[in-house]
PDB file of C-alpha atoms and ligand atoms in Angstrom:
ATOM      1  CA  MET A  19     177.387  70.474-180.083  1.00  0.00           C
ATOM      2  CA  LYS A  20     178.553  68.414-177.116  1.00  0.00           C
ATOM      3  CA  LEU A  21     176.673  69.085-173.877  1.00  0.00           C
ATOM      4  CA  PRO A  22     176.917  70.608-171.399  1.00  0.00           C
ATOM      5  CA  LEU A  23     178.245  73.730-173.051  1.00  0.00           C
ATOM      6  CA  ILE A  24     180.384  76.201-171.145  1.00  0.00           C
ATOM      7  CA  LEU A  25     180.452  79.327-173.271  1.00  0.00           C
ATOM      8  CA  ILE A  26     182.881  82.049-172.244  1.00  0.00           C
ATOM      9  CA  ASN A  27     181.934  85.492-173.509  1.00  0.00           C
ATOM     10  CA  PHE A  28     185.063  87.664-173.727  1.00  0.00           C
ATOM     11  CA  LYS A  29     182.947  90.854-174.154  1.00  0.00           C
ATOM     12  CA  CYS A  30     185.319  93.806-174.685  1.00  0.00           C
ATOM     13  CA  TYR A  31     187.305  93.158-171.516  1.00  0.00           C
ATOM     14  CA  LYS A  32     190.925  94.240-171.738  1.00  0.00           C
ATOM     15  CA  GLU A  33     191.943  90.923-170.209  1.00  0.00           C
ATOM     16  CA  ALA A  34     190.429  89.215-173.260  1.00  0.00           C
ATOM     17  CA  THR A  35     191.400  91.532-176.088  1.00  0.00           C
ATOM     18  CA  GLY A  36     194.104  90.992-178.726  1.00  0.00           C
ATOM     19  CA  GLU A  37     197.008  88.838-177.456  1.00  0.00           C
ATOM     20  CA  ASN A  38     195.125  88.307-174.195  1.00  0.00           C
ATOM     21  CA  ALA A  39     192.189  86.854-176.110  1.00  0.00           C
ATOM     22  CA  LEU A  40     194.385  84.250-177.785  1.00  0.00           C
ATOM     23  CA  LYS A  41     196.057  83.375-174.483  1.00  0.00           C
ATOM     24  CA  LEU A  42     192.706  82.923-172.736  1.00  0.00           C
ATOM     25  CA  ALA A  43     191.306  80.864-175.601  1.00  0.00           C
ATOM     26  CA  LYS A  44     194.368  78.568-175.411  1.00  0.00           C
ATOM     27  CA  THR A  45     193.805  78.142-171.660  1.00  0.00           C
ATOM     28  CA  CYS A  46     190.163  77.217-172.348  1.00  0.00           C
ATOM     29  CA  GLU A  47     191.332  74.718-174.949  1.00  0.00           C
ATOM     30  CA  LYS A  48     193.798  73.091-172.519  1.00  0.00           C
ATOM     31  CA  VAL A  49     191.180  72.676-169.800  1.00  0.00           C
ATOM     32  CA  ALA A  50     188.591  71.412-172.312  1.00  0.00           C
ATOM     33  CA  ASN A  51     191.033  68.742-173.524  1.00  0.00           C
ATOM     34  CA  GLU A  52     192.298  67.724-170.102  1.00  0.00           C
ATOM     35  CA  TYR A  53     188.808  67.304-168.657  1.00  0.00           C
ATOM     36  CA  GLY A  54     186.941  66.258-171.808  1.00  0.00           C
ATOM     37  CA  VAL A  55     184.379  69.055-171.466  1.00  0.00           C
ATOM     38  CA  ASN A  56     182.967  71.409-174.076  1.00  0.00           C
ATOM     39  CA  ILE A  57     184.320  74.902-173.467  1.00  0.00           C
ATOM     40  CA  ALA A  58     183.625  77.434-176.229  1.00  0.00           C
ATOM     41  CA  VAL A  59     184.800  81.042-176.450  1.00  0.00           C
ATOM     42  CA  ALA A  60     183.238  84.218-177.854  1.00  0.00           C
ATOM     43  CA  PRO A  61     185.898  86.873-178.523  1.00  0.00           C
ATOM     44  CA  GLN A  62     185.365  90.257-180.181  1.00  0.00           C
ATOM     45  CA  PHE A  63     185.046  90.325-183.984  1.00  0.00           C
ATOM     46  CA  THR A  64     188.627  91.534-184.374  1.00  0.00           C
ATOM     47  CA  ASP A  65     189.883  88.467-182.505  1.00  0.00           C
ATOM     48  CA  LEU A  66     187.837  85.862-184.347  1.00  0.00           C
ATOM     49  CA  TYR A  67     190.972  84.667-186.175  1.00  0.00           C
ATOM     50  CA  ILE A  68     191.399  82.653-182.966  1.00  0.00           C
ATOM     51  CA  SER A  69     189.126  80.075-184.589  1.00  0.00           C
ATOM     52  CA  LYS A  70     192.133  79.121-186.731  1.00  0.00           C
ATOM     53  CA  LYS A  71     194.391  78.785-183.665  1.00  0.00           C
ATOM     54  CA  VAL A  72     192.343  76.578-181.331  1.00  0.00           C
ATOM     55  CA  LYS A  73     190.291  73.435-181.783  1.00  0.00           C
ATOM     56  CA  ILE A  74     187.501  74.356-179.358  1.00  0.00           C
ATOM     57  CA  PRO A  75     184.390  76.061-180.804  1.00  0.00           C
ATOM     58  CA  VAL A  76     184.698  79.806-181.355  1.00  0.00           C
ATOM     59  CA  PHE A  77     181.548  81.935-181.343  1.00  0.00           C
ATOM     60  CA  SER A  78     180.896  85.475-182.452  1.00  0.00           C
ATOM     61  CA  GLN A  79     179.285  87.901-179.963  1.00  0.00           C
ATOM     62  CA  HIS A  80     176.781  89.062-182.583  1.00  0.00           C
ATOM     63  CA  VAL A  81     175.840  88.452-186.203  1.00  0.00           C
ATOM     64  CA  ASP A  82     173.709  90.558-188.513  1.00  0.00           C
ATOM     65  CA  GLY A  83     170.619  89.022-190.074  1.00  0.00           C
ATOM     66  CA  ILE A  84     171.870  89.630-193.605  1.00  0.00           C
ATOM     67  CA  GLU A  85     173.238  87.754-196.575  1.00  0.00           C
ATOM     68  CA  TYR A  86     176.333  89.136-198.298  1.00  0.00           C
ATOM     69  CA  GLY A  87     176.422  92.312-200.390  1.00  0.00           C
ATOM     70  CA  ALA A  88     176.245  96.042-199.806  1.00  0.00           C
ATOM     71  CA  TYR A  89     176.050  96.128-196.002  1.00  0.00           C
ATOM     72  CA  THR A  90     178.760  98.448-194.692  1.00  0.00           C
ATOM     73  CA  GLY A  91     179.625  97.982-191.040  1.00  0.00           C
ATOM     74  CA  HIS A  92     177.755  94.702-190.716  1.00  0.00           C
ATOM     75  CA  VAL A  93     179.001  91.234-189.868  1.00  0.00           C
ATOM     76  CA  SER A  94     177.719  88.614-192.250  1.00  0.00           C
ATOM     77  CA  PRO A  95     177.222  84.959-191.378  1.00  0.00           C
ATOM     78  CA  LEU A  96     179.210  84.128-194.500  1.00  0.00           C
ATOM     79  CA  ALA A  97     182.259  85.968-193.119  1.00  0.00           C
ATOM     80  CA  LEU A  98     181.917  84.108-189.815  1.00  0.00           C
ATOM     81  CA  LYS A  99     181.649  80.775-191.597  1.00  0.00           C
ATOM     82  CA  GLU A 100     184.658  81.538-193.808  1.00  0.00           C
ATOM     83  CA  ILE A 101     186.872  82.248-190.820  1.00  0.00           C
ATOM     84  CA  GLY A 102     185.896  79.005-189.070  1.00  0.00           C
ATOM     85  CA  VAL A 103     183.510  80.410-186.465  1.00  0.00           C
ATOM     86  CA  LYS A 104     181.036  77.780-185.233  1.00  0.00           C
ATOM     87  CA  GLY A 105     178.193  79.940-183.974  1.00  0.00           C
ATOM     88  CA  SER A 106     177.057  83.249-182.605  1.00  0.00           C
ATOM     89  CA  LEU A 107     175.452  84.916-179.640  1.00  0.00           C
ATOM     90  CA  ILE A 108     172.354  86.824-180.690  1.00  0.00           C
ATOM     91  CA  ASN A 109     170.482  89.484-178.700  1.00  0.00           C
ATOM     92  CA  HIS A 110     172.881  89.617-175.756  1.00  0.00           C
ATOM     93  CA  SER A 111     171.545  92.153-173.242  1.00  0.00           C
ATOM     94  CA  GLU A 112     174.489  94.385-174.127  1.00  0.00           C
ATOM     95  CA  ARG A 113     173.641  94.026-177.855  1.00  0.00           C
ATOM     96  CA  LYS A 114     169.861  93.829-177.937  1.00  0.00           C
ATOM     97  CA  LEU A 115     167.795  93.379-181.080  1.00  0.00           C
ATOM     98  CA  PRO A 116     164.126  93.786-181.967  1.00  0.00           C
ATOM     99  CA  LEU A 117     162.211  90.509-182.203  1.00  0.00           C
ATOM    100  CA  LYS A 118     161.995  90.629-185.984  1.00  0.00           C
ATOM    101  CA  GLU A 119     165.751  91.039-186.219  1.00  0.00           C
ATOM    102  CA  ILE A 120     166.285  88.088-183.865  1.00  0.00           C
ATOM    103  CA  LYS A 121     164.155  85.989-186.195  1.00  0.00           C
ATOM    104  CA  ASN A 122     166.247  87.026-189.205  1.00  0.00           C
ATOM    105  CA  CYS A 123     169.457  86.229-187.341  1.00  0.00           C
ATOM    106  CA  VAL A 124     168.262  82.764-186.311  1.00  0.00           C
ATOM    107  CA  GLU A 125     167.118  81.987-189.846  1.00  0.00           C
ATOM    108  CA  ILE A 126     170.370  83.082-191.433  1.00  0.00           C
ATOM    109  CA  THR A 127     172.495  81.187-188.895  1.00  0.00           C
ATOM    110  CA  LYS A 128     170.502  78.040-189.690  1.00  0.00           C
ATOM    111  CA  LYS A 129     171.161  78.560-193.388  1.00  0.00           C
ATOM    112  CA  TYR A 130     174.902  78.879-192.758  1.00  0.00           C
ATOM    113  CA  LYS A 131     174.941  76.034-190.226  1.00  0.00           C
ATOM    114  CA  LEU A 132     176.122  78.265-187.410  1.00  0.00           C
ATOM    115  CA  THR A 133     174.999  77.397-183.874  1.00  0.00           C
ATOM    116  CA  SER A 134     172.674  80.079-182.528  1.00  0.00           C
ATOM    117  CA  VAL A 135     172.688  81.068-178.863  1.00  0.00           C
ATOM    118  CA  VAL A 136     169.953  83.643-178.367  1.00  0.00           C
ATOM    119  CA  CYS A 137     169.855  85.507-175.075  1.00  0.00           C
ATOM    120  CA  ALA A 138     166.596  86.252-173.281  1.00  0.00           C
ATOM    121  CA  ASP A 139     166.186  88.399-170.191  1.00  0.00           C
ATOM    122  CA  THR A 140     162.643  87.275-169.354  1.00  0.00           C
ATOM    123  CA  LEU A 141     160.551  84.151-169.764  1.00  0.00           C
ATOM    124  CA  MET A 142     158.140  86.064-171.974  1.00  0.00           C
ATOM    125  CA  ARG A 143     160.980  86.946-174.348  1.00  0.00           C
ATOM    126  CA  GLY A 144     162.269  83.376-174.110  1.00  0.00           C
ATOM    127  CA  LYS A 145     158.920  81.992-175.253  1.00  0.00           C
ATOM    128  CA  GLU A 146     158.801  84.389-178.201  1.00  0.00           C
ATOM    129  CA  ILE A 147     162.353  83.421-179.200  1.00  0.00           C
ATOM    130  CA  ALA A 148     161.635  79.683-178.838  1.00  0.00           C
ATOM    131  CA  ARG A 149     159.188  79.977-181.754  1.00  0.00           C
ATOM    132  CA  PHE A 150     162.164  80.656-184.049  1.00  0.00           C
ATOM    133  CA  ASN A 151     163.832  77.405-182.954  1.00  0.00           C
ATOM    134  CA  PRO A 152     167.373  78.530-182.256  1.00  0.00           C
ATOM    135  CA  ASP A 153     169.850  75.899-181.028  1.00  0.00           C
ATOM    136  CA  PHE A 154     170.067  77.459-177.572  1.00  0.00           C
ATOM    137  CA  ILE A 155     168.357  80.144-175.509  1.00  0.00           C
ATOM    138  CA  ALA A 156     170.533  81.638-172.794  1.00  0.00           C
ATOM    139  CA  TYR A 157     168.484  82.973-169.903  1.00  0.00           C
ATOM    140  CA  GLU A 158     170.318  85.907-168.337  1.00  0.00           C
ATOM    141  CA  ASP A 159     169.054  88.318-165.702  1.00  0.00           C
ATOM    142  CA  PRO A 160     170.663  91.667-166.643  1.00  0.00           C
ATOM    143  CA  PHE A 161     170.671  92.773-163.000  1.00  0.00           C
ATOM    144  CA  LEU A 162     172.959  89.899-162.039  1.00  0.00           C
ATOM    145  CA  ILE A 163     175.402  90.274-164.924  1.00  0.00           C
ATOM    146  CA  GLY A 164     178.890  91.043-163.668  1.00  0.00           C
ATOM    147  CA  THR A 165     177.864  90.880-159.994  1.00  0.00           C
ATOM    148  CA  GLY A 166     179.354  87.504-159.067  1.00  0.00           C
ATOM    149  CA  GLN A 167     175.894  86.576-157.746  1.00  0.00           C
ATOM    150  CA  ALA A 168     175.052  83.466-159.735  1.00  0.00           C
ATOM    151  CA  ILE A 169     171.610  83.300-161.306  1.00  0.00           C
ATOM    152  CA  SER A 170     171.550  79.561-160.546  1.00  0.00           C
ATOM    153  CA  LYS A 171     171.993  80.264-156.823  1.00  0.00           C
ATOM    154  CA  VAL A 172     170.103  83.564-156.453  1.00  0.00           C
ATOM    155  CA  LYS A 173     167.120  82.749-158.681  1.00  0.00           C
ATOM    156  CA  PRO A 174     166.939  78.936-158.904  1.00  0.00           C
ATOM    157  CA  ASP A 175     163.146  78.879-159.214  1.00  0.00           C
ATOM    158  CA  SER A 176     163.207  81.346-162.022  1.00  0.00           C
ATOM    159  CA  VAL A 177     165.799  79.273-163.945  1.00  0.00           C
ATOM    160  CA  LYS A 178     163.897  76.030-163.360  1.00  0.00           C
ATOM    161  CA  ASN A 179     160.666  77.621-164.424  1.00  0.00           C
ATOM    162  CA  PHE A 180     162.321  79.009-167.561  1.00  0.00           C
ATOM    163  CA  VAL A 181     163.724  75.590-168.514  1.00  0.00           C
ATOM    164  CA  GLN A 182     160.399  73.825-167.985  1.00  0.00           C
ATOM    165  CA  ALA A 183     158.379  76.436-169.854  1.00  0.00           C
ATOM    166  CA  ILE A 184     160.705  76.329-172.880  1.00  0.00           C
ATOM    167  CA  GLU A 185     160.792  72.504-172.817  1.00  0.00           C
ATOM    168  CA  LYS A 186     156.985  72.468-172.946  1.00  0.00           C
ATOM    169  CA  ILE A 187     156.812  74.422-176.188  1.00  0.00           C
ATOM    170  CA  SER A 188     160.020  73.513-178.053  1.00  0.00           C
ATOM    171  CA  LYS A 189     163.141  71.396-178.294  1.00  0.00           C
ATOM    172  CA  VAL A 190     165.397  74.412-177.776  1.00  0.00           C
ATOM    173  CA  LYS A 191     168.160  73.814-175.241  1.00  0.00           C
ATOM    174  CA  VAL A 192     168.433  76.281-172.375  1.00  0.00           C
ATOM    175  CA  LEU A 193     171.607  77.769-170.913  1.00  0.00           C
ATOM    176  CA  CYS A 194     171.730  80.245-168.073  1.00  0.00           C
ATOM    177  CA  GLY A 195     174.141  83.028-167.301  1.00  0.00           C
ATOM    178  CA  ALA A 196     174.889  86.033-165.079  1.00  0.00           C
ATOM    179  CA  GLY A 197     177.147  85.973-162.067  1.00  0.00           C
ATOM    180  CA  ILE A 198     178.462  82.434-162.580  1.00  0.00           C
ATOM    181  CA  THR A 199     181.868  82.277-160.888  1.00  0.00           C
ATOM    182  CA  ASN A 200     182.580  78.773-159.620  1.00  0.00           C
ATOM    183  CA  GLY A 201     181.934  75.073-160.081  1.00  0.00           C
ATOM    184  CA  GLU A 202     179.106  75.073-157.560  1.00  0.00           C
ATOM    185  CA  ASP A 203     177.248  77.665-159.645  1.00  0.00           C
ATOM    186  CA  VAL A 204     177.671  75.509-162.758  1.00  0.00           C
ATOM    187  CA  LYS A 205     176.609  72.344-160.951  1.00  0.00           C
ATOM    188  CA  LYS A 206     173.489  74.090-159.671  1.00  0.00           C
ATOM    189  CA  ALA A 207     172.676  75.389-163.172  1.00  0.00           C
ATOM    190  CA  LEU A 208     172.828  71.851-164.557  1.00  0.00           C
ATOM    191  CA  GLU A 209     170.731  70.485-161.688  1.00  0.00           C
ATOM    192  CA  LEU A 210     168.062  73.024-162.600  1.00  0.00           C
ATOM    193  CA  GLY A 211     167.866  71.442-166.050  1.00  0.00           C
ATOM    194  CA  THR A 212     170.017  73.770-168.136  1.00  0.00           C
ATOM    195  CA  LYS A 213     172.359  72.343-170.749  1.00  0.00           C
ATOM    196  CA  GLY A 214     175.198  74.643-169.810  1.00  0.00           C
ATOM    197  CA  VAL A 215     176.219  78.158-168.857  1.00  0.00           C
ATOM    198  CA  LEU A 216     177.168  81.470-170.403  1.00  0.00           C
ATOM    199  CA  VAL A 217     179.930  83.174-168.423  1.00  0.00           C
ATOM    200  CA  ALA A 218     182.075  86.309-168.731  1.00  0.00           C
ATOM    201  CA  SER A 219     183.656  88.139-165.780  1.00  0.00           C
ATOM    202  CA  GLY A 220     183.902  85.069-163.531  1.00  0.00           C
ATOM    203  CA  VAL A 221     186.538  83.710-165.907  1.00  0.00           C
ATOM    204  CA  VAL A 222     187.861  86.717-167.825  1.00  0.00           C
ATOM    205  CA  LYS A 223     188.412  88.906-164.740  1.00  0.00           C
ATOM    206  CA  ALA A 224     189.599  86.089-162.482  1.00  0.00           C
ATOM    207  CA  LYS A 225     193.131  86.248-161.026  1.00  0.00           C
ATOM    208  CA  ASN A 226     193.634  82.728-162.330  1.00  0.00           C
ATOM    209  CA  PRO A 227     191.175  81.894-165.137  1.00  0.00           C
ATOM    210  CA  ARG A 228     192.619  78.409-165.491  1.00  0.00           C
ATOM    211  CA  GLU A 229     191.709  77.553-161.884  1.00  0.00           C
ATOM    212  CA  VAL A 230     188.143  78.771-162.396  1.00  0.00           C
ATOM    213  CA  LEU A 231     187.793  76.803-165.623  1.00  0.00           C
ATOM    214  CA  GLU A 232     189.119  73.676-163.901  1.00  0.00           C
ATOM    215  CA  ASP A 233     186.610  74.185-161.110  1.00  0.00           C
ATOM    216  CA  PHE A 234     183.826  74.438-163.729  1.00  0.00           C
ATOM    217  CA  ALA A 235     185.096  71.313-165.479  1.00  0.00           C
ATOM    218  CA  ARG A 236     185.281  69.273-162.280  1.00  0.00           C
ATOM    219  CA  SER A 237     181.690  70.184-161.447  1.00  0.00           C
ATOM    220  CA  ILE A 238     180.381  68.510-164.608  1.00  0.00           C
TER     221      ILE A 238
HETATM  222  O1  LIG B  10     177.322  86.733-171.625  1.00  0.00           O
HETATM  223  C1  LIG B  10     177.623  86.446-170.321  1.00  0.00           C
HETATM  224  C2  LIG B  10     177.138  87.448-169.387  1.00  0.00           C
HETATM  225  O2  LIG B  10     176.414  88.512-169.797  1.00  0.00           O
HETATM  226  C3  LIG B  10     177.244  87.181-167.965  1.00  0.00           C
HETATM  227  O3  LIG B  10     178.245  88.010-167.523  1.00  0.00           O
HETATM  228  O4  LIG B  10     180.094  88.647-166.113  1.00  0.00           O
HETATM  229  O5  LIG B  10     177.960  87.909-165.081  1.00  0.00           O
HETATM  230  O6  LIG B  10     179.406  86.242-166.208  1.00  0.00           O
HETATM  231  P1  LIG B  10     178.950  87.688-166.155  1.00  0.00           P
END
């Protein structure tokens, strides 16, 4: 996956549901192409058909650590692969999993060649997750999520420390997220050693998401 990665999590925001999800994904695609940057999107399960409509990477917001078979109400990696999804968030702080389950999810995503982005809310959790060797760990402080207070600006030492500690024990690439709203926040995140950012409200809830995405792109 081309770096840096700007991953936009659509969550269940109304502004990024159904038709709105497709529209926002198309805007992300346009900016990604115009600026030559890697912008990926993570819509809800019901909007994952978007992967057939855009050429940028589409991620799932969650995947279950299962194969295929009798698993009612689950989302299998096979189904994600079949629909053209490139990867999945795992253990987002709004969709937390026990450690054992995280391990299963990472293993199954590897098997299906899906890019894994595992969220961690503390360095201790990050270190435990690094042992499973996901593609990315996204460091997110839950208290800053949705606040517009960027983790890269408010807690730079904590991000830097996280990156260095993970680099010491693994080859896993680190992203950071929570409160990222402008190009300066992205620039700062990259300066701290991350390989990209995980963003939601700063783009999805913006008056003009295209302008925000362009600001991100220019900062790279
Ligand atoms: O997954 C991204 C996230 O939890 C951060 O949310 O709204 O602070 O960008 P937000």
